[in-house]
Coordinates of C-alpha atoms in Angstrom, one line a residue:
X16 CA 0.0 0.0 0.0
X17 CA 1.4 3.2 -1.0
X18 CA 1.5 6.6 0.2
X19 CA -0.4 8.5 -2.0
X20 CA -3.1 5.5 -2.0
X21 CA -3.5 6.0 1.7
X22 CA -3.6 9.7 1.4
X23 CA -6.4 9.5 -1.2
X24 CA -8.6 6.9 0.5
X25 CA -8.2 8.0 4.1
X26 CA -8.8 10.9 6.0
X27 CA -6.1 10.5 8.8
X28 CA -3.6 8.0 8.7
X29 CA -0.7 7.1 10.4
X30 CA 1.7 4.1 10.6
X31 CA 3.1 1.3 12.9
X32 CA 7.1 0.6 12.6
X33 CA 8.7 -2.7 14.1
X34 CA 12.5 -2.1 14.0
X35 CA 15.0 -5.1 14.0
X36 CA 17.7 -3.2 15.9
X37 CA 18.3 -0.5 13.4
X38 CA 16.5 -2.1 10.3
X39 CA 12.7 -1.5 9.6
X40 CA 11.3 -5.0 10.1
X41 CA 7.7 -4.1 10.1
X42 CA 5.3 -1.4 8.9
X43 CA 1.5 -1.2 9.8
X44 CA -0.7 1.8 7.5
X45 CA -4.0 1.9 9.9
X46 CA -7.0 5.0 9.4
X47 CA -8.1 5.8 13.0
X48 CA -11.7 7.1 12.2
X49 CA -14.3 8.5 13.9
X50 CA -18.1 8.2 13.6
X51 CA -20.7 9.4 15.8
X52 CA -18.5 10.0 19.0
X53 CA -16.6 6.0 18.4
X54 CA -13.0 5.4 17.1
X55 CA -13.0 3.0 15.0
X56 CA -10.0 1.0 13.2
X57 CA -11.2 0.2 9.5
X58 CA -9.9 -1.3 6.3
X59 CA -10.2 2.5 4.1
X60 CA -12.8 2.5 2.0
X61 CA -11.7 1.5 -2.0
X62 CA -9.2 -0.2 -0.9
X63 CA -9.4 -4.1 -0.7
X64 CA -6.3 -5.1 1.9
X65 CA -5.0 -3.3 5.0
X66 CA -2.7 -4.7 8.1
X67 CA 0.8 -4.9 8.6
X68 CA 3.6 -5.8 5.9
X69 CA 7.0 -7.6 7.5
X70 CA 10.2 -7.3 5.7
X71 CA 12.1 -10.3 6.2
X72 CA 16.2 -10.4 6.5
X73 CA 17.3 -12.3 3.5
X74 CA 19.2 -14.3 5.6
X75 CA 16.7 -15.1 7.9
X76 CA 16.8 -19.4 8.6
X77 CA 13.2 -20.7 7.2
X78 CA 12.9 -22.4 10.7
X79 CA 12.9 -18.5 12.2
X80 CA 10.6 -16.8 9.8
X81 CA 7.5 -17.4 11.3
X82 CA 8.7 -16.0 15.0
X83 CA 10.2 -13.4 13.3
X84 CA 7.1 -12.2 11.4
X85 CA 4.9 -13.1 15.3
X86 CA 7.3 -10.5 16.9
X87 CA 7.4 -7.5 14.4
X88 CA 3.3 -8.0 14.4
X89 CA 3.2 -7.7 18.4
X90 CA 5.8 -4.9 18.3
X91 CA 3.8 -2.6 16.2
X92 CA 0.1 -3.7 17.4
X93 CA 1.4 -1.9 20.8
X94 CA 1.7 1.0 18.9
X95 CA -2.0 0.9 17.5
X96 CA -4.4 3.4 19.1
X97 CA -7.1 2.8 21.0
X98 CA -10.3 2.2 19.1
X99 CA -13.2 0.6 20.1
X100 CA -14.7 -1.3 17.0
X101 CA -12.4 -2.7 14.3
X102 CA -12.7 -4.3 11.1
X103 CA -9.6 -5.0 9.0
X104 CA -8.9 -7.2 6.1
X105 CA -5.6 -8.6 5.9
X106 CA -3.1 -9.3 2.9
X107 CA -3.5 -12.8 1.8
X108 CA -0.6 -14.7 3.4
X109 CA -0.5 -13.3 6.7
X110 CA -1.7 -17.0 8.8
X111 CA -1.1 -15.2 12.8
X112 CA -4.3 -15.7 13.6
X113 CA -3.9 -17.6 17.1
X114 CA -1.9 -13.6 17.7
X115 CA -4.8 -11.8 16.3
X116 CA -7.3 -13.9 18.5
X117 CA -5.2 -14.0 21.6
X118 CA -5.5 -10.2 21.4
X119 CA -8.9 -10.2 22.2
X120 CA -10.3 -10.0 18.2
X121 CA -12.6 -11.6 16.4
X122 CA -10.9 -13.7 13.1
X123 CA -12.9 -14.4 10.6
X124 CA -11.7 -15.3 6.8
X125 CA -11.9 -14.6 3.2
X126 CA -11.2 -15.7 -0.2
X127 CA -9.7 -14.7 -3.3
X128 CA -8.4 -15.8 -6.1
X129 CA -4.8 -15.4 -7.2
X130 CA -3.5 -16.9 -11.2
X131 CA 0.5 -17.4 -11.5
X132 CA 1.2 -15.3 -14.6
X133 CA 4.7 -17.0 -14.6
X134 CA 2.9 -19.7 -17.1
X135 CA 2.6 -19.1 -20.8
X136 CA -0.5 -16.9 -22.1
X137 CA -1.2 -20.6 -23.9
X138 CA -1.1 -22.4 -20.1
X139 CA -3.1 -19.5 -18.7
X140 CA -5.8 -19.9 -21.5
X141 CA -6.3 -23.5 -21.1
X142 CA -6.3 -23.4 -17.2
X143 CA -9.5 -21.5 -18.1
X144 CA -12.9 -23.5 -17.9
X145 CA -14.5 -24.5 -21.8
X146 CA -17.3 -22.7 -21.6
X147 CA -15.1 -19.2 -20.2
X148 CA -12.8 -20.1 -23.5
X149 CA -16.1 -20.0 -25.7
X150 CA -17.0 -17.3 -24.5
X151 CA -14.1 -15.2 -24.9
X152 CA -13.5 -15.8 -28.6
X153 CA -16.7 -14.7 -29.3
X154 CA -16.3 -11.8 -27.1
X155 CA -13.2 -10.9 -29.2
X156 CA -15.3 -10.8 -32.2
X157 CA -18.1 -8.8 -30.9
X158 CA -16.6 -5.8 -28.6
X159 CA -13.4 -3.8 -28.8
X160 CA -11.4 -3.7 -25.4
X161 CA -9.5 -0.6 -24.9
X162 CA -8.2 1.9 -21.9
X163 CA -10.6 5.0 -21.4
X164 CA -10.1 6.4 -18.5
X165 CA -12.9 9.1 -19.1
X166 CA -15.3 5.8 -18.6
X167 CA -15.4 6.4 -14.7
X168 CA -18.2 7.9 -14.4
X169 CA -20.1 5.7 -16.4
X170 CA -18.6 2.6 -14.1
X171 CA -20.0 4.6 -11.2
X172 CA -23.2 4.7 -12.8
X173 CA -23.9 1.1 -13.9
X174 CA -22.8 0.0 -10.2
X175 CA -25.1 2.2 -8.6
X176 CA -28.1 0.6 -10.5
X177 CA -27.0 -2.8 -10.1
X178 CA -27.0 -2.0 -6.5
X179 CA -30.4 -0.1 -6.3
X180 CA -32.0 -3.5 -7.8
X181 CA -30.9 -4.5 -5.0
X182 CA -31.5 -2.1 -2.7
X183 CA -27.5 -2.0 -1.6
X184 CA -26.4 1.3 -0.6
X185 CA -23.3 2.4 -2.2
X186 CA -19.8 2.3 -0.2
X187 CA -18.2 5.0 -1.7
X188 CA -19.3 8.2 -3.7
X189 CA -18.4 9.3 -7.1
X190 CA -16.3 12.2 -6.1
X191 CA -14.2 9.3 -4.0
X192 CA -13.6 7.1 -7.2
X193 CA -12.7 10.3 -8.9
X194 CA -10.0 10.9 -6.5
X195 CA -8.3 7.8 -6.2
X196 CA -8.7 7.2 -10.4
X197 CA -6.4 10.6 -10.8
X198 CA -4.0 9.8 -8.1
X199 CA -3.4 6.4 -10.2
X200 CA -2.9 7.6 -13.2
X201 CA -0.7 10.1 -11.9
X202 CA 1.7 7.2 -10.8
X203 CA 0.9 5.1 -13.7
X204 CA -0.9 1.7 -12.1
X205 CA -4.4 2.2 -13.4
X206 CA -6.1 0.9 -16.6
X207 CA -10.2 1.3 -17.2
X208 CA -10.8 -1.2 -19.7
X209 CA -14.1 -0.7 -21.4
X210 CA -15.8 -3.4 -23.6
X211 CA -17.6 -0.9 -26.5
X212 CA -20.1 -3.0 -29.4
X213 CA -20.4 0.3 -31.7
X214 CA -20.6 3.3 -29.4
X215 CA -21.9 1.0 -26.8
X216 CA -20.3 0.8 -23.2
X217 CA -21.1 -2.8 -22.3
X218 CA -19.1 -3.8 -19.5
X219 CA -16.2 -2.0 -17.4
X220 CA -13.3 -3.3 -15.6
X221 CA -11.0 -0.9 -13.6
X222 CA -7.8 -2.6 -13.0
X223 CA -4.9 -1.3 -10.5
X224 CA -1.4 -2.7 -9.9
X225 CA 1.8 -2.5 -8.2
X226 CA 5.2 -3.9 -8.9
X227 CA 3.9 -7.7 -8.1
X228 CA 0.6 -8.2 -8.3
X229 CA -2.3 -6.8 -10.9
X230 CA -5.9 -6.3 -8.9
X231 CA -9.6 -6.9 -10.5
X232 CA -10.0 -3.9 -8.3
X233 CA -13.7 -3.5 -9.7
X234 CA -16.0 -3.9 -12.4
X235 CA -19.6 -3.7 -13.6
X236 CA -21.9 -4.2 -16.5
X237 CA -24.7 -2.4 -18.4
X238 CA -27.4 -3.0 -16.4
X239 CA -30.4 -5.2 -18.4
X240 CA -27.9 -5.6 -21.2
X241 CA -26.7 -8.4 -23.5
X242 CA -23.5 -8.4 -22.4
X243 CA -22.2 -11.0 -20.3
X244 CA -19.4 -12.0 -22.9
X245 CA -18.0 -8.7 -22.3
X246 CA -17.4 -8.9 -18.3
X247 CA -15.1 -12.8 -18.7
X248 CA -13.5 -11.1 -22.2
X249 CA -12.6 -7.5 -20.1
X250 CA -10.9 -10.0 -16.9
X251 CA -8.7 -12.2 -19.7
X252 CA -7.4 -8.8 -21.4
X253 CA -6.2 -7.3 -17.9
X254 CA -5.0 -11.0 -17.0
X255 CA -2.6 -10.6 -19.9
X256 CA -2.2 -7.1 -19.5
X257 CA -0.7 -7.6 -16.7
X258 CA 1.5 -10.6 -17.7
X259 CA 3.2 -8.1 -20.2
X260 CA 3.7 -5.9 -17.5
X261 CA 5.6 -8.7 -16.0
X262 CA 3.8 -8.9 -12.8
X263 CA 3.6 -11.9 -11.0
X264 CA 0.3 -12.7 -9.8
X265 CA -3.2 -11.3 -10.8
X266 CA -5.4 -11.3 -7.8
X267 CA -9.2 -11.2 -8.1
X268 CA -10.3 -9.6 -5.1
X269 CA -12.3 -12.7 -4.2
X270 CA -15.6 -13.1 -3.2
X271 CA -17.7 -14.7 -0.4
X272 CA -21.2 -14.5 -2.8
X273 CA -21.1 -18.1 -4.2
X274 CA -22.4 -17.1 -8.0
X275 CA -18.9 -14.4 -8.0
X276 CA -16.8 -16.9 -6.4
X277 CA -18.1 -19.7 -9.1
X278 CA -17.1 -17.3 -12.1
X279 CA -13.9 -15.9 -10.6
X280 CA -13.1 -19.8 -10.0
X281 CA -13.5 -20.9 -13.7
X282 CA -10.1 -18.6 -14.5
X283 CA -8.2 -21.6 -13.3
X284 CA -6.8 -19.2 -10.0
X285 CA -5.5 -20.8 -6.6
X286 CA -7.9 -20.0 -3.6
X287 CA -6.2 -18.1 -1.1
X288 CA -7.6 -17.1 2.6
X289 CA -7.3 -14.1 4.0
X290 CA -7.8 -12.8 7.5
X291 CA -10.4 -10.2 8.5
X292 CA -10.3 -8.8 12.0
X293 CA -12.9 -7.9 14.4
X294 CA -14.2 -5.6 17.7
X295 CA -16.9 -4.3 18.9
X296 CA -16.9 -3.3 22.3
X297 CA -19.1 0.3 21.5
X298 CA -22.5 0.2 22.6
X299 CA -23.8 3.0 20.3
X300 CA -21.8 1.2 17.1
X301 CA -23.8 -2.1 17.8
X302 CA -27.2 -0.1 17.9
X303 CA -26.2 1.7 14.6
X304 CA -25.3 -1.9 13.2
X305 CA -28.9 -3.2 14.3
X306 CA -30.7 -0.5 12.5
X307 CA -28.4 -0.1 9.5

């Protein structure tokens, strides 16, 4: 997670360091919020991971790195404010949970899906279920798949009535995707790829990265259209996208919903858990959960 990510997603940030005598071993981004009089501890909105990264000494002994990773967790969870409700997702790969839960917070888990892009575009295409690969050909020959980033607001749009059908309330306004669209382009790790039949918008994929990994960060199509070629033909082009790029993984952003988690499985990914971390020891946040 970068700097100018947290500064464009949060509104006051700060950050956790574990040192290894003089050497950073540890680094923790957290958003101490407030809402209605409570402090609260929150994975930022738009933003899929939070938590604490640990940066291991190369010659760290295999046998040593999971103590190593336990200690540079505790050290900088002492430096974590006080807040009484949290709710954090953590990055795939981080397994503490008997620390987490010994600390007094709830652990629950998550999925996603993450597809090695060290394998050919030919292995990659196979790994991919029949019916996907049907429908991706014929997607080729129907819609043309190109970066426009001007297309945010029309994302914005078709996810706000796919969520009014039903009746979800958005996470996040326009004005916030807006934000965090020009802060990526500005460092170059953003792609909107739109799926167009004639002047059409049909489906929408934005698509974020970082030096490793490329993100399904999110997507949506036209709502009541004929389109659902466009959203499996939209993933395969950012999948190779980002192989070109030369990153190493492309990480769906899984999903807990069992129709999402069925499609993102036919990409041939490996399911990986993730941590999510919970508190609530507020009163008046439990009421406001009760009613929302």
């Amino acid at each position: 997670m970068q700097d100018w990510w947290l500064d464009a997603v949060c509104e006051n940030w700060d950050i956790a360091i574990a040192q290894n005598g003089d050497i950073v071993s540890g680094i923790w981004p957290y958003d101490l919020q407030q809402r209605i009089g409570v402090k609260l501890l929150r994975t930022p909105k738009l933003t899929p991971y939070a938590g604490p990264h640990v940066f291991f000494p190369a010659d760290l002994k295999p046998v040593n790195r999971d103590g190593f990773e336990y200690e540079s967790i505790v050290a900088m969870m002492k430096q974590l404010p006080e807040a009484k409700v949290w709710h954090l997702s953590m990055q795939p790969g981080l397994k503490q949970a008997g620390l987490f839960k010994n600390a007094g917070l709830g652990v629950t888990v998550q999925q996603t899906f993450l597809i090695d892009l060290q394998q050919t575009e030919e292995q990659l295409f196979s790994n991919l279920k029949e019916s996907l690969r049907r429908n991706i050909k014929a997607a080729q020959k129907e819609f043309t798949i190109a970066n426009d980033p001007a297309a945010i607001q029309t994302l914005f749009k078709y996810q706000q009535q796919t969520l009014e059908r039903k009746d979800v309330l958005q996470a996040y306004s326009l004005t916030d995707m807006e934000r965090l669209h020009r802060e990526c382009n500005v460092h170059n790790c953003s792609a909107l790829w739109v799926a167009r039949k004639e002047d059409d918008i049909a489906a929408i994929v934005w698509n974020v990265w970082d030096a490793g990994r490329s993100y399904y960060f999110m997507g949506a199509q036209k709502p009541n259209g004929d389109t659902y070629r466009a959203m499996p033909a939209l993933l395969w082009h950012s999948i190779i996208e980002a192989k070109k790029r030369g990153n190493q993984y492309f990480d769906m952003e899984g999903s807990m919903d069992a129709g999402v988690e069925k499609f993102f499985r036919n990409f041939g990914g490996t399911r990986e858990l993730y941590l999510v971390l919970k508190k609530n020891k507020s009163l008046v946040w439990k009421l406001k959960e009760l009613i929302r």
